[in-house]
PDB file of C-alpha atoms in Angstrom:
ATOM      1  CA  MET A1377     -20.058  -8.695 -11.637  1.00  0.00           C
ATOM      2  CA  THR A1378     -17.829  -7.044  -8.620  1.00  0.00           C
ATOM      3  CA  ALA A1379     -15.891  -4.509  -9.989  1.00  0.00           C
ATOM      4  CA  PRO A1380     -12.048  -5.002  -9.867  1.00  0.00           C
ATOM      5  CA  VAL A1381      -9.375  -3.185  -6.738  1.00  0.00           C
ATOM      6  CA  LEU A1382      -7.958  -1.947  -9.157  1.00  0.00           C
ATOM      7  CA  ASP A1383      -8.148  -1.482 -13.133  1.00  0.00           C
ATOM      8  CA  VAL A1384      -5.598   0.426 -14.790  1.00  0.00           C
ATOM      9  CA  ARG A1385      -6.038   1.102 -18.841  1.00  0.00           C
ATOM     10  CA  ASP A1386      -3.069   2.211 -21.581  1.00  0.00           C
ATOM     11  CA  VAL A1387      -2.144   4.815 -17.988  1.00  0.00           C
ATOM     12  CA  THR A1388       1.150   6.997 -19.159  1.00  0.00           C
ATOM     13  CA  LYS A1389       2.016  10.339 -17.665  1.00  0.00           C
ATOM     14  CA  VAL A1390       5.073  12.746 -18.417  1.00  0.00           C
ATOM     15  CA  TYR A1391       6.753  14.725 -16.213  1.00  0.00           C
ATOM     16  CA  GLY A1392       8.433  17.937 -18.219  1.00  0.00           C
ATOM     17  CA  GLN A1393       8.299  19.509 -21.372  1.00  0.00           C
ATOM     18  CA  GLY A1394      10.699  19.825 -24.507  1.00  0.00           C
ATOM     19  CA  GLU A1395      13.876  18.566 -24.246  1.00  0.00           C
ATOM     20  CA  THR A1396      13.319  17.568 -20.266  1.00  0.00           C
ATOM     21  CA  ARG A1397      10.681  15.340 -21.666  1.00  0.00           C
ATOM     22  CA  VAL A1398      10.222  12.255 -19.799  1.00  0.00           C
ATOM     23  CA  ARG A1399       7.713   9.194 -20.278  1.00  0.00           C
ATOM     24  CA  ALA A1400       7.530   7.485 -16.723  1.00  0.00           C
ATOM     25  CA  LEU A1401       4.946   5.055 -18.531  1.00  0.00           C
ATOM     26  CA  ARG A1402       4.563   3.789 -21.677  1.00  0.00           C
ATOM     27  CA  GLY A1403       0.416   2.999 -21.600  1.00  0.00           C
ATOM     28  CA  VAL A1404       0.372   0.391 -18.662  1.00  0.00           C
ATOM     29  CA  SER A1405      -2.573  -2.233 -18.224  1.00  0.00           C
ATOM     30  CA  LEU A1406      -3.373  -4.075 -15.234  1.00  0.00           C
ATOM     31  CA  ARG A1407      -6.138  -5.441 -13.020  1.00  0.00           C
ATOM     32  CA  VAL A1408      -6.557  -6.575 -10.008  1.00  0.00           C
ATOM     33  CA  GLU A1409      -9.123  -8.482  -8.466  1.00  0.00           C
ATOM     34  CA  ARG A1410     -10.219  -8.590  -4.853  1.00  0.00           C
ATOM     35  CA  GLY A1411      -7.833 -10.807  -2.807  1.00  0.00           C
ATOM     36  CA  ASP A1412      -4.860 -10.474  -5.154  1.00  0.00           C
ATOM     37  CA  TYR A1413      -2.137 -10.544  -3.493  1.00  0.00           C
ATOM     38  CA  VAL A1414       0.717  -8.827  -6.067  1.00  0.00           C
ATOM     39  CA  ALA A1415       4.429  -8.025  -6.322  1.00  0.00           C
ATOM     40  CA  ILE A1416       5.405  -4.764  -8.648  1.00  0.00           C
ATOM     41  CA  MET A1417       8.848  -4.634  -9.645  1.00  0.00           C
ATOM     42  CA  GLY A1418      11.967  -2.831 -11.523  1.00  0.00           C
ATOM     43  CA  GLN A1419      14.756  -1.725 -10.835  1.00  0.00           C
ATOM     44  CA  SER A1420      15.555   2.126 -10.097  1.00  0.00           C
ATOM     45  CA  GLY A1421      13.504   4.115 -13.539  1.00  0.00           C
ATOM     46  CA  SER A1422      11.668   1.103 -14.154  1.00  0.00           C
ATOM     47  CA  GLY A1423       7.832   3.310 -13.631  1.00  0.00           C
ATOM     48  CA  LYS A1424       7.189   1.752 -10.311  1.00  0.00           C
ATOM     49  CA  SER A1425       7.636   4.282  -7.966  1.00  0.00           C
ATOM     50  CA  THR A1426       5.391   6.519 -10.274  1.00  0.00           C
ATOM     51  CA  LEU A1427       3.022   2.970 -11.233  1.00  0.00           C
ATOM     52  CA  MET A1428       2.958   3.650  -7.089  1.00  0.00           C
ATOM     53  CA  ASN A1429       1.613   7.217  -6.430  1.00  0.00           C
ATOM     54  CA  ILE A1430      -0.495   6.282  -9.196  1.00  0.00           C
ATOM     55  CA  LEU A1431      -2.211   3.217  -7.631  1.00  0.00           C
ATOM     56  CA  GLY A1432      -2.173   5.626  -4.358  1.00  0.00           C
ATOM     57  CA  CYS A1433      -4.096   8.556  -5.860  1.00  0.00           C
ATOM     58  CA  LEU A1434      -1.456  10.459  -4.814  1.00  0.00           C
ATOM     59  CA  ASP A1435      -0.594  11.106  -8.292  1.00  0.00           C
ATOM     60  CA  VAL A1436      -2.800  10.967 -11.754  1.00  0.00           C
ATOM     61  CA  PRO A1437      -1.792   9.509 -15.280  1.00  0.00           C
ATOM     62  CA  THR A1438      -1.385  11.937 -17.879  1.00  0.00           C
ATOM     63  CA  GLU A1439      -3.069   9.515 -20.186  1.00  0.00           C
ATOM     64  CA  GLY A1440      -5.188   6.819 -20.218  1.00  0.00           C
ATOM     65  CA  ARG A1441      -8.322   6.051 -17.053  1.00  0.00           C
ATOM     66  CA  TYR A1442      -7.457   4.516 -13.702  1.00  0.00           C
ATOM     67  CA  LEU A1443     -10.457   3.209 -12.077  1.00  0.00           C
ATOM     68  CA  LEU A1444     -10.007   2.282  -7.450  1.00  0.00           C
ATOM     69  CA  ASP A1445     -12.550  -0.452  -6.028  1.00  0.00           C
ATOM     70  CA  GLY A1446     -14.952   1.772  -9.015  1.00  0.00           C
ATOM     71  CA  ASN A1447     -14.143   5.077  -8.493  1.00  0.00           C
ATOM     72  CA  ASP A1448     -13.287   7.439 -11.937  1.00  0.00           C
ATOM     73  CA  VAL A1449     -10.121   8.909  -9.653  1.00  0.00           C
ATOM     74  CA  ARG A1450     -10.333  11.560 -13.198  1.00  0.00           C
ATOM     75  CA  HIS A1451     -13.692  12.951 -11.810  1.00  0.00           C
ATOM     76  CA  LEU A1452     -12.703  13.026  -8.480  1.00  0.00           C
ATOM     77  CA  ASP A1453     -11.039  16.551  -7.271  1.00  0.00           C
ATOM     78  CA  GLU A1454      -8.088  16.648  -4.026  1.00  0.00           C
ATOM     79  CA  HIS A1455     -10.312  16.446  -1.584  1.00  0.00           C
ATOM     80  CA  GLN A1456     -11.861  13.218  -2.561  1.00  0.00           C
ATOM     81  CA  LEU A1457      -9.019  11.959  -3.519  1.00  0.00           C
ATOM     82  CA  SER A1458      -8.493  12.423  -0.390  1.00  0.00           C
ATOM     83  CA  ILE A1459     -11.379  10.721   0.859  1.00  0.00           C
ATOM     84  CA  LEU A1460     -10.671   8.624  -1.289  1.00  0.00           C
ATOM     85  CA  ARG A1461      -6.730   7.717   0.272  1.00  0.00           C
ATOM     86  CA  ASN A1462      -8.363   7.436   3.019  1.00  0.00           C
ATOM     87  CA  ARG A1463     -11.440   5.040   3.264  1.00  0.00           C
ATOM     88  CA  ARG A1464     -10.420   2.369   0.768  1.00  0.00           C
ATOM     89  CA  ILE A1465      -6.346   2.263   1.251  1.00  0.00           C
ATOM     90  CA  GLY A1466      -4.395   1.244   3.883  1.00  0.00           C
ATOM     91  CA  PHE A1467      -0.163   2.677   3.027  1.00  0.00           C
ATOM     92  CA  ILE A1468       2.597   1.175   4.226  1.00  0.00           C
ATOM     93  CA  PHE A1469       5.990   2.841   4.119  1.00  0.00           C
ATOM     94  CA  GLN A1470       9.113   1.403   4.992  1.00  0.00           C
ATOM     95  CA  SER A1471       9.642   4.226   6.829  1.00  0.00           C
ATOM     96  CA  PHE A1472       7.533   3.389   9.018  1.00  0.00           C
ATOM     97  CA  ASN A1473       5.625   6.643   9.666  1.00  0.00           C
ATOM     98  CA  LEU A1474       4.896   6.142  13.175  1.00  0.00           C
ATOM     99  CA  ILE A1475       4.564   8.924  15.502  1.00  0.00           C
ATOM    100  CA  PRO A1476       7.768   9.192  18.555  1.00  0.00           C
ATOM    101  CA  ARG A1477       5.215   9.942  20.988  1.00  0.00           C
ATOM    102  CA  MET A1478       2.262   8.478  20.579  1.00  0.00           C
ATOM    103  CA  SER A1479       1.805   5.420  20.969  1.00  0.00           C
ATOM    104  CA  ALA A1480       1.167   2.642  19.282  1.00  0.00           C
ATOM    105  CA  LEU A1481      -2.303   1.975  20.214  1.00  0.00           C
ATOM    106  CA  ALA A1482      -2.530   5.748  19.172  1.00  0.00           C
ATOM    107  CA  ASN A1483      -0.349   5.630  15.944  1.00  0.00           C
ATOM    108  CA  VAL A1484      -3.858   2.926  15.239  1.00  0.00           C
ATOM    109  CA  GLU A1485      -6.281   5.460  16.086  1.00  0.00           C
ATOM    110  CA  LEU A1486      -5.037   7.810  13.716  1.00  0.00           C
ATOM    111  CA  PRO A1487      -5.748   7.508  10.478  1.00  0.00           C
ATOM    112  CA  LEU A1488     -10.083   7.100  12.134  1.00  0.00           C
ATOM    113  CA  ALA A1489      -9.872   9.969  14.091  1.00  0.00           C
ATOM    114  CA  TYR A1490      -9.120  11.932  10.738  1.00  0.00           C
ATOM    115  CA  GLY A1491     -11.766   9.921   9.425  1.00  0.00           C
ATOM    116  CA  GLY A1492     -14.552  10.471  12.520  1.00  0.00           C
ATOM    117  CA  ILE A1493     -15.124   8.155  14.440  1.00  0.00           C
ATOM    118  CA  LYS A1494     -15.846   8.187  17.669  1.00  0.00           C
ATOM    119  CA  GLY A1495     -13.098   7.145  20.303  1.00  0.00           C
ATOM    120  CA  ALA A1496     -14.343   4.283  21.471  1.00  0.00           C
ATOM    121  CA  VAL A1497     -15.133   2.528  18.641  1.00  0.00           C
ATOM    122  CA  ARG A1498     -11.296   4.347  17.472  1.00  0.00           C
ATOM    123  CA  ARG A1499     -10.323   1.834  20.930  1.00  0.00           C
ATOM    124  CA  LYS A1500     -12.108  -0.821  19.834  1.00  0.00           C
ATOM    125  CA  ARG A1501     -10.580  -1.128  16.027  1.00  0.00           C
ATOM    126  CA  ALA A1502      -7.084  -0.738  16.722  1.00  0.00           C
ATOM    127  CA  LEU A1503      -6.800  -3.308  19.340  1.00  0.00           C
ATOM    128  CA  ALA A1504      -8.744  -5.671  17.352  1.00  0.00           C
ATOM    129  CA  ALA A1505      -6.080  -4.605  14.301  1.00  0.00           C
ATOM    130  CA  LEU A1506      -2.621  -4.734  16.738  1.00  0.00           C
ATOM    131  CA  ASP A1507      -3.714  -8.275  17.824  1.00  0.00           C
ATOM    132  CA  LEU A1508      -4.086  -9.665  14.455  1.00  0.00           C
ATOM    133  CA  VAL A1509       0.026  -8.047  12.867  1.00  0.00           C
ATOM    134  CA  GLY A1510       0.726 -10.172  17.439  1.00  0.00           C
ATOM    135  CA  LEU A1511       1.152  -6.872  18.829  1.00  0.00           C
ATOM    136  CA  ALA A1512      -1.448  -7.123  21.791  1.00  0.00           C
ATOM    137  CA  ASP A1513       0.668  -6.693  24.524  1.00  0.00           C
ATOM    138  CA  ARG A1514       2.718  -3.747  23.037  1.00  0.00           C
ATOM    139  CA  VAL A1515      -0.011  -1.632  22.767  1.00  0.00           C
ATOM    140  CA  GLU A1516       1.096   1.197  24.803  1.00  0.00           C
ATOM    141  CA  HIS A1517       4.594   1.079  23.517  1.00  0.00           C
ATOM    142  CA  GLU A1518       5.523   4.249  22.172  1.00  0.00           C
ATOM    143  CA  PRO A1519       7.687   3.350  17.932  1.00  0.00           C
ATOM    144  CA  ASN A1520      11.434   3.873  19.891  1.00  0.00           C
ATOM    145  CA  GLU A1521      10.606   1.207  22.505  1.00  0.00           C
ATOM    146  CA  LEU A1522       9.881  -0.828  19.504  1.00  0.00           C
ATOM    147  CA  SER A1523      11.842  -3.206  17.251  1.00  0.00           C
ATOM    148  CA  GLY A1524      11.931  -1.780  14.051  1.00  0.00           C
ATOM    149  CA  GLY A1525       9.848  -5.023  12.826  1.00  0.00           C
ATOM    150  CA  GLN A1526       7.761  -4.080  15.010  1.00  0.00           C
ATOM    151  CA  GLN A1527       7.465  -0.796  14.629  1.00  0.00           C
ATOM    152  CA  GLN A1528       5.955  -2.478  10.742  1.00  0.00           C
ATOM    153  CA  ARG A1529       3.966  -4.469  11.981  1.00  0.00           C
ATOM    154  CA  VAL A1530       1.904  -1.210  14.474  1.00  0.00           C
ATOM    155  CA  ALA A1531       1.929   0.462  10.586  1.00  0.00           C
ATOM    156  CA  VAL A1532       0.696  -2.844   8.801  1.00  0.00           C
ATOM    157  CA  ALA A1533      -1.692  -2.505  11.642  1.00  0.00           C
ATOM    158  CA  ARG A1534      -2.987   1.124  11.230  1.00  0.00           C
ATOM    159  CA  ALA A1535      -2.974   0.928   7.414  1.00  0.00           C
ATOM    160  CA  LEU A1536      -5.621  -2.684   8.292  1.00  0.00           C
ATOM    161  CA  VAL A1537      -8.059  -0.571   9.955  1.00  0.00           C
ATOM    162  CA  THR A1538      -9.768   1.175   8.219  1.00  0.00           C
ATOM    163  CA  SER A1539     -10.750  -1.638   6.491  1.00  0.00           C
ATOM    164  CA  PRO A1540      -9.733  -0.600   3.307  1.00  0.00           C
ATOM    165  CA  ALA A1541      -9.512  -2.150  -0.276  1.00  0.00           C
ATOM    166  CA  LEU A1542      -6.289  -1.983  -1.030  1.00  0.00           C
ATOM    167  CA  LEU A1543      -3.205  -2.292   1.633  1.00  0.00           C
ATOM    168  CA  LEU A1544      -0.366  -1.057  -0.620  1.00  0.00           C
ATOM    169  CA  ALA A1545       2.926  -1.492   0.507  1.00  0.00           C
ATOM    170  CA  ASP A1546       6.062   0.726  -0.437  1.00  0.00           C
ATOM    171  CA  GLU A1547       9.130  -1.940   0.501  1.00  0.00           C
ATOM    172  CA  PRO A1548       7.667  -2.883   2.904  1.00  0.00           C
ATOM    173  CA  THR A1549      11.510  -4.473   3.651  1.00  0.00           C
ATOM    174  CA  GLY A1550      13.706  -2.043   2.896  1.00  0.00           C
ATOM    175  CA  ASN A1551      14.718  -1.053   6.423  1.00  0.00           C
ATOM    176  CA  LEU A1552      14.356  -4.128   8.397  1.00  0.00           C
ATOM    177  CA  ASP A1553      16.815  -7.122   8.844  1.00  0.00           C
ATOM    178  CA  THR A1554      16.312 -10.631   8.153  1.00  0.00           C
ATOM    179  CA  ARG A1555      14.538 -11.605  10.777  1.00  0.00           C
ATOM    180  CA  SER A1556      12.226  -8.655  11.112  1.00  0.00           C
ATOM    181  CA  THR A1557      11.691  -8.962   7.316  1.00  0.00           C
ATOM    182  CA  ARG A1558      10.499 -12.677   7.606  1.00  0.00           C
ATOM    183  CA  ASP A1559       8.184 -11.713  10.767  1.00  0.00           C
ATOM    184  CA  VAL A1560       6.576  -8.263   8.235  1.00  0.00           C
ATOM    185  CA  LEU A1561       6.194 -10.920   5.299  1.00  0.00           C
ATOM    186  CA  ASP A1562       4.868 -13.779   7.624  1.00  0.00           C
ATOM    187  CA  VAL A1563       1.992 -11.748   8.705  1.00  0.00           C
ATOM    188  CA  LEU A1564       1.421 -10.478   4.934  1.00  0.00           C
ATOM    189  CA  ASP A1565       0.836 -14.038   4.114  1.00  0.00           C
ATOM    190  CA  ARG A1566      -2.184 -14.566   6.262  1.00  0.00           C
ATOM    191  CA  LEU A1567      -2.957 -11.050   5.736  1.00  0.00           C
ATOM    192  CA  SER A1568      -3.355 -11.885   2.450  1.00  0.00           C
ATOM    193  CA  ARG A1569      -5.329 -15.475   3.020  1.00  0.00           C
ATOM    194  CA  ALA A1570      -7.701 -13.705   4.604  1.00  0.00           C
ATOM    195  CA  GLY A1571      -9.006 -12.619   1.921  1.00  0.00           C
ATOM    196  CA  ARG A1572      -7.360  -9.036   1.745  1.00  0.00           C
ATOM    197  CA  THR A1573      -5.905  -7.534  -1.512  1.00  0.00           C
ATOM    198  CA  ILE A1574      -2.025  -6.559  -1.387  1.00  0.00           C
ATOM    199  CA  ALA A1575      -0.237  -5.013  -3.630  1.00  0.00           C
ATOM    200  CA  LEU A1576       3.195  -5.055  -2.899  1.00  0.00           C
ATOM    201  CA  ILE A1577       6.384  -2.654  -4.034  1.00  0.00           C
ATOM    202  CA  THR A1578      10.131  -3.989  -4.169  1.00  0.00           C
ATOM    203  CA  HIS A1579      12.773  -4.607  -5.717  1.00  0.00           C
ATOM    204  CA  GLU A1580      13.802  -7.793  -4.183  1.00  0.00           C
ATOM    205  CA  ASP A1581      13.127 -11.473  -5.353  1.00  0.00           C
ATOM    206  CA  GLU A1582      13.073 -12.948  -2.432  1.00  0.00           C
ATOM    207  CA  VAL A1583      10.604 -10.568  -0.802  1.00  0.00           C
ATOM    208  CA  ALA A1584       7.816 -10.610  -4.428  1.00  0.00           C
ATOM    209  CA  ALA A1585       8.169 -14.291  -4.122  1.00  0.00           C
ATOM    210  CA  ARG A1586       5.563 -14.515  -1.013  1.00  0.00           C
ATOM    211  CA  ALA A1587       3.522 -13.043  -3.531  1.00  0.00           C
ATOM    212  CA  ARG A1588       0.899 -14.570  -5.691  1.00  0.00           C
ATOM    213  CA  ARG A1589       1.528 -12.813  -8.690  1.00  0.00           C
ATOM    214  CA  VAL A1590       4.749 -10.851 -10.059  1.00  0.00           C
ATOM    215  CA  ILE A1591       4.211  -8.057 -12.317  1.00  0.00           C
ATOM    216  CA  ARG A1592       7.614  -6.903 -13.531  1.00  0.00           C
ATOM    217  CA  LEU A1593       8.619  -3.210 -15.394  1.00  0.00           C
ATOM    218  CA  VAL A1594      11.089  -2.063 -17.082  1.00  0.00           C
ATOM    219  CA  ASP A1595      11.464   1.073 -18.204  1.00  0.00           C
ATOM    220  CA  GLY A1596       7.878   2.257 -18.092  1.00  0.00           C
ATOM    221  CA  GLU A1597       6.380  -0.836 -19.520  1.00  0.00           C
ATOM    222  CA  ILE A1598       4.987  -4.203 -17.886  1.00  0.00           C
ATOM    223  CA  VAL A1599       7.381  -7.088 -19.320  1.00  0.00           C
ATOM    224  CA  GLU A1600       6.816  -9.500 -17.474  1.00  0.00           C
ATOM    225  CA  ASP A1601       2.090 -10.795 -15.042  1.00  0.00           C
ATOM    226  CA  SER A1602       2.717 -14.064 -13.939  1.00  0.00           C
ATOM    227  CA  VAL A1603       0.612 -16.181 -11.748  1.00  0.00           C
ATOM    228  CA  ARG A1604       2.895 -18.447  -9.230  1.00  0.00           C
TER     229      ARG A1604
END
């Protein structure tokens, strides 16, 4: 039986000590199967950013277990976590995080370069990823020559290029206008239909409406987990 992509088991996260102690997550459990498209929602202070950091292996639970694609992160050191992030997770950030003076193609190649993939293979895979997000005609353009929506689609291609188990998108349309938001969400829809596993962090109902499943957090607890 195939392991779920995400398997979160009774996870808590506590920051601080004594009077400054804050319980950001309170016994959160969830499973995300291969091919799921999940929106994780919550207002500021709900715990959704803390949960995203744990799902992305950028932080570890105080208690509980988290398995990413069958790998129990409790047993990994920082170097192993870094490798897991590079190979298993494709990150998509609100601020794009593109390198300014590098072409779209070079930006998309970066995760493969970090992974030690040779140049010709990197280029072929990066070109395929850019084609997948509809930017085959923009591969030599630098970020400042692209619209916000195009920059975010480059970021999606960069997230895809390692063939990760999970696409983890943190407010991916937060800096975009209405048309660019629609373009980026259309790309995520196509990726979902193609079988990609997507976890989308958002506070916007219209963005979450694109997902097939909505998980809502309040005060560090899941209060809704519904399939659409």
